[in-house]
Coordinates of C-alpha atoms and ligand atoms in Angstrom, one line a residue:
M177 CA 37.4 29.1 -55.0
K178 CA 36.3 31.5 -57.8
S179 CA 32.5 32.0 -58.1
D180 CA 32.4 30.6 -61.6
T181 CA 34.1 27.3 -60.6
I182 CA 31.6 24.5 -61.3
I183 CA 33.8 21.5 -60.5
S184 CA 36.4 21.4 -57.8
V185 CA 38.2 18.2 -56.8
S186 CA 40.8 18.4 -54.0
H187 CA 43.1 15.6 -53.2
I188 CA 40.6 12.9 -54.1
S189 CA 41.6 9.3 -54.0
K190 CA 39.6 6.2 -54.7
I191 CA 40.5 2.8 -53.5
Y192 CA 38.5 -0.3 -54.4
R193 CA 38.8 -2.9 -51.7
S194 CA 37.9 -6.5 -51.8
E195 CA 38.9 -9.3 -49.4
E196 CA 41.9 -10.3 -51.5
M197 CA 43.2 -7.0 -52.7
E198 CA 43.2 -3.2 -52.9
T199 CA 43.2 -1.2 -56.1
I200 CA 44.2 2.4 -56.0
A201 CA 42.2 3.7 -58.9
L202 CA 42.7 7.4 -58.1
D203 CA 45.6 8.8 -56.2
D204 CA 45.5 12.4 -54.9
I205 CA 43.8 14.2 -57.8
S206 CA 43.1 17.9 -57.7
F207 CA 41.8 20.3 -60.3
T208 CA 39.1 22.8 -60.9
I209 CA 36.8 23.4 -63.9
E210 CA 35.2 26.7 -64.6
K211 CA 31.7 27.1 -66.0
G212 CA 31.8 27.0 -69.8
E213 CA 35.0 25.0 -70.1
F214 CA 35.4 22.1 -72.5
V215 CA 37.9 19.6 -71.0
A216 CA 39.2 16.4 -72.4
I217 CA 40.5 13.7 -70.0
M218 CA 43.0 11.4 -71.6
G219 CA 44.9 8.4 -70.3
P220 CA 45.6 4.8 -71.0
S221 CA 43.2 2.0 -70.2
G222 CA 43.0 1.4 -66.4
S223 CA 44.3 4.8 -65.5
G224 CA 41.2 5.8 -63.6
K225 CA 39.3 7.8 -66.1
S226 CA 35.9 6.1 -65.7
T227 CA 36.3 6.1 -61.9
L228 CA 37.0 9.8 -62.0
M229 CA 34.0 10.5 -64.3
H230 CA 31.7 8.6 -61.9
I231 CA 32.8 10.7 -59.0
L232 CA 32.4 13.9 -61.1
G233 CA 28.9 12.8 -61.9
A234 CA 28.2 12.2 -58.2
L235 CA 27.4 8.6 -58.9
D236 CA 30.2 7.5 -56.5
L237 CA 32.1 9.1 -53.7
P238 CA 35.9 9.3 -53.4
T239 CA 37.5 7.3 -50.6
S240 CA 39.2 10.5 -49.4
G241 CA 39.4 14.1 -50.5
E242 CA 36.7 16.6 -51.3
Y243 CA 34.5 17.3 -54.3
I244 CA 32.6 20.5 -54.6
L245 CA 30.0 20.6 -57.3
D246 CA 28.6 24.0 -58.2
G247 CA 29.4 25.3 -54.7
K248 CA 28.1 22.2 -52.8
K249 CA 30.1 19.6 -51.0
V250 CA 28.9 16.4 -52.6
S251 CA 29.7 14.2 -49.5
E252 CA 27.2 16.3 -47.5
L253 CA 24.3 16.0 -49.9
S254 CA 21.3 13.8 -49.2
D255 CA 20.4 11.0 -51.6
D256 CA 17.4 13.1 -52.8
D257 CA 19.6 16.1 -53.4
L258 CA 22.1 14.0 -55.3
A259 CA 19.3 12.4 -57.4
D260 CA 18.0 15.9 -58.3
I261 CA 21.5 17.2 -59.2
R262 CA 22.2 14.2 -61.4
N263 CA 18.8 14.6 -63.1
Q264 CA 18.7 18.4 -63.5
K265 CA 22.3 19.5 -63.7
I266 CA 24.3 16.7 -65.2
G267 CA 24.0 14.9 -68.5
F268 CA 25.9 11.6 -68.3
I269 CA 27.0 9.6 -71.3
F270 CA 28.2 6.3 -70.1
Q271 CA 31.0 4.3 -71.7
A272 CA 28.7 1.2 -71.6
F273 CA 25.6 3.3 -72.9
N274 CA 23.4 1.9 -70.1
L275 CA 20.3 1.8 -72.3
L276 CA 17.2 -0.1 -71.4
P277 CA 16.9 -3.2 -73.5
R278 CA 13.7 -3.9 -75.5
T279 CA 12.8 -0.3 -75.0
T280 CA 12.6 2.2 -77.9
T281 CA 15.2 4.9 -78.6
M282 CA 12.4 7.5 -77.9
E283 CA 11.6 5.9 -74.5
N284 CA 15.3 5.7 -73.6
V285 CA 15.8 9.4 -74.3
M286 CA 12.6 10.4 -72.6
L287 CA 13.5 8.5 -69.3
P288 CA 15.4 11.4 -67.6
M289 CA 12.5 13.7 -68.5
V290 CA 10.0 11.3 -66.9
Y291 CA 12.0 11.5 -63.7
A292 CA 11.9 15.3 -64.0
S293 CA 8.1 15.2 -64.5
I294 CA 8.2 16.9 -67.9
P295 CA 4.8 16.7 -69.7
K296 CA 4.5 13.9 -72.2
A297 CA 4.1 16.0 -75.4
D298 CA 7.2 18.0 -74.4
R299 CA 9.1 14.9 -73.7
E300 CA 8.3 13.4 -77.1
A301 CA 9.2 16.6 -78.9
R302 CA 12.5 16.9 -77.1
A303 CA 13.4 13.2 -77.5
K304 CA 12.6 13.5 -81.3
K305 CA 14.7 16.6 -81.6
Y306 CA 17.8 15.1 -79.9
L307 CA 17.5 11.8 -81.7
E308 CA 17.4 13.7 -85.0
M309 CA 20.3 15.8 -83.9
V310 CA 22.4 12.6 -83.5
G311 CA 21.2 11.3 -86.9
L312 CA 18.6 8.8 -85.6
G313 CA 15.4 10.4 -86.8
H314 CA 14.7 7.2 -88.8
R315 CA 15.1 5.0 -85.8
L316 CA 12.7 6.5 -83.2
H317 CA 10.7 3.3 -82.6
H318 CA 13.5 0.7 -82.8
T319 CA 14.4 -0.9 -79.6
S320 CA 18.0 -0.9 -78.2
N321 CA 18.6 -4.5 -79.3
Q322 CA 17.4 -3.6 -82.9
I323 CA 20.1 -1.0 -83.5
S324 CA 23.9 -1.2 -83.9
G325 CA 26.5 -0.4 -81.3
G326 CA 27.3 3.0 -82.9
Q327 CA 23.6 3.8 -82.9
Q328 CA 23.2 2.8 -79.3
Q329 CA 26.0 5.2 -78.5
R330 CA 24.2 8.0 -80.3
V331 CA 21.0 7.2 -78.3
A332 CA 23.0 7.5 -75.1
I333 CA 24.3 10.9 -76.3
A334 CA 20.8 12.1 -77.1
R335 CA 19.7 10.9 -73.6
G336 CA 22.6 12.8 -72.0
L337 CA 21.6 16.0 -73.8
A338 CA 17.8 15.6 -73.3
M339 CA 17.7 17.6 -70.0
N340 CA 19.8 20.4 -71.5
P341 CA 22.3 19.9 -68.6
A342 CA 24.6 22.6 -67.4
I343 CA 27.4 20.0 -67.3
L344 CA 27.8 17.3 -69.8
L345 CA 30.0 14.3 -68.8
A346 CA 30.9 11.9 -71.5
D347 CA 32.9 8.7 -71.1
E348 CA 34.4 7.8 -74.5
P349 CA 31.4 9.2 -76.4
T350 CA 32.9 8.4 -79.8
G351 CA 34.4 5.0 -78.9
N352 CA 32.0 3.1 -81.1
I353 CA 31.3 5.6 -83.8
A354 CA 32.7 6.0 -87.3
S355 CA 35.1 9.0 -87.6
N356 CA 32.7 11.1 -89.8
Q357 CA 30.0 10.6 -87.2
A358 CA 32.4 11.3 -84.4
E359 CA 33.2 14.6 -86.0
E360 CA 29.4 15.4 -86.0
I361 CA 29.1 14.5 -82.4
M362 CA 32.0 16.8 -81.6
G363 CA 30.1 19.5 -83.6
I364 CA 27.2 19.0 -81.2
F365 CA 29.4 19.2 -78.1
Q366 CA 31.1 22.4 -79.3
H367 CA 27.7 23.9 -80.1
L368 CA 26.5 23.2 -76.6
N369 CA 29.8 24.5 -75.2
D370 CA 29.5 27.7 -77.3
E371 CA 26.1 28.1 -75.7
G372 CA 27.7 28.0 -72.2
H373 CA 27.4 24.4 -71.2
T374 CA 30.4 22.9 -69.4
V375 CA 31.7 19.8 -71.2
V376 CA 34.0 17.1 -69.7
M377 CA 34.8 14.3 -72.1
I378 CA 37.0 11.2 -71.7
T379 CA 38.7 10.0 -74.8
H380 CA 41.9 8.1 -75.7
E381 CA 41.9 9.6 -79.2
P382 CA 44.1 12.7 -79.6
D383 CA 42.0 13.7 -82.7
I384 CA 38.9 13.8 -80.5
A385 CA 40.6 15.5 -77.5
A386 CA 41.7 18.3 -80.0
H387 CA 38.1 19.5 -80.1
A388 CA 38.3 20.5 -76.4
K389 CA 39.9 23.6 -75.1
R390 CA 41.9 21.9 -72.4
T391 CA 43.4 18.5 -71.8
I392 CA 44.0 16.7 -68.5
H393 CA 46.2 13.6 -68.8
V394 CA 45.9 10.9 -66.2
R395 CA 48.1 7.9 -65.6
D396 CA 48.0 5.4 -62.7
G397 CA 45.3 7.4 -61.1
K398 CA 47.3 10.7 -61.1
V399 CA 47.1 13.9 -63.1
V400 CA 50.3 14.0 -65.1
S401 CA 49.5 17.1 -67.2
D402 CA 46.8 19.7 -67.4
E403 CA 47.1 22.2 -70.3
K404 CA 45.1 24.5 -72.5
N405 CA 44.9 23.2 -76.0
K406 CA 46.9 25.5 -78.2
R407 CA 44.3 25.4 -80.9
Q408 CA 40.7 24.0 -80.7
H409 CA 39.9 21.8 -83.7
R410 CA 36.5 23.0 -84.8
A411 CA 33.9 20.6 -86.1
K412 CA 31.0 21.6 -88.3
Y413 CA 27.6 21.9 -86.6
E414 CA 24.5 21.8 -88.6
Q415 CA 21.2 22.6 -86.9
V416 CA 18.7 19.9 -87.7
E417 CA 15.2 20.7 -88.9
Q418 CA 12.7 20.4 -86.1
Ligands
ADP1132 P1 39.8 3.6 -67.2 O1 38.4 4.1 -67.4 O2 40.9 4.7 -67.3 O3 40.1 2.5 -68.1 P2 38.9 2.7 -64.6 O4 38.5 3.9 -63.8 O5 37.8 1.9 -65.2 O6 40.0 3.1 -65.7 O7 39.7 1.8 -63.6 C1 40.8 2.2 -62.9 C2 41.4 1.0 -62.1 O8 40.5 0.6 -61.1 C3 41.7 -0.2 -63.0 O9 42.8 -0.8 -62.5 C4 40.5 -1.1 -62.7 O10 40.8 -2.4 -62.9 C5 40.1 -0.7 -61.3 N1 38.7 -0.8 -61.0 C6 37.7 -0.1 -61.6 N2 36.5 -0.4 -61.1 C7 36.7 -1.3 -60.1 C8 35.9 -2.0 -59.1 N3 34.5 -1.8 -59.1 N4 36.5 -2.8 -58.3 C9 37.8 -3.0 -58.3 N5 38.6 -2.4 -59.1 C10 38.1 -1.6 -60.0
MG1133 MG1 36.9 3.7 -68.8

């Protein structure tokens, strides 16, 4: 394994078992991702994308196979180590947002920083900065249930960015967003990637995948293609006032 490999999955499979049945969600998946890559993962609904993303985010373990995250075997890490890695190293943007209800956008974005014991003034400044970055500077004190689905998605994006993570994992980050806003979000992702952050993004939209530098296609839990994008579609990035 090269020293700049940040993600290495080797022959991973994931089988969900219940009393009645067995679902093979991932079937012998192998790839590596280097530091500073921007990878899109594409595939039809039910192909295993979210399952894969949860494993990459160390939120779940594969049934078999090995996952090495930044040089460490994830299966051998303690729960405390895993919690630290998830908090410090990985920004996770969930498909279902996972925002706290009846909690303001600011508080939602500050939550990972609370876990990281970042001082309050700092937390507030950073939460405000990232909420402005995603176009929600006018909704800092609205609660999750007082904003639209697209706005909730943008809060989830701000929260994923708040810890300035080395790896950003995003599951359909533009799924609920109008196309002009999706383009802005891609501008933010590309800006982070230009600064050296590794970005892994699930999408089923070819227009969105075109913003990445590489695309991995999955189908029925298997990798069916893994190619460099011939041309990266660049989105505009405008630095917000702080
Ligand atoms: P995608 O994100 O590509 O739509 P998922 O990773 O969510 O796909 O799901 C892959 C397959 O695994 C699907 O067939 C889905 O029904 C199944 N699956 C996902 N989560 C579970 C679970 N917790 N228990 C049983 N089956 C599951
Ligand atoms: Mg999914």
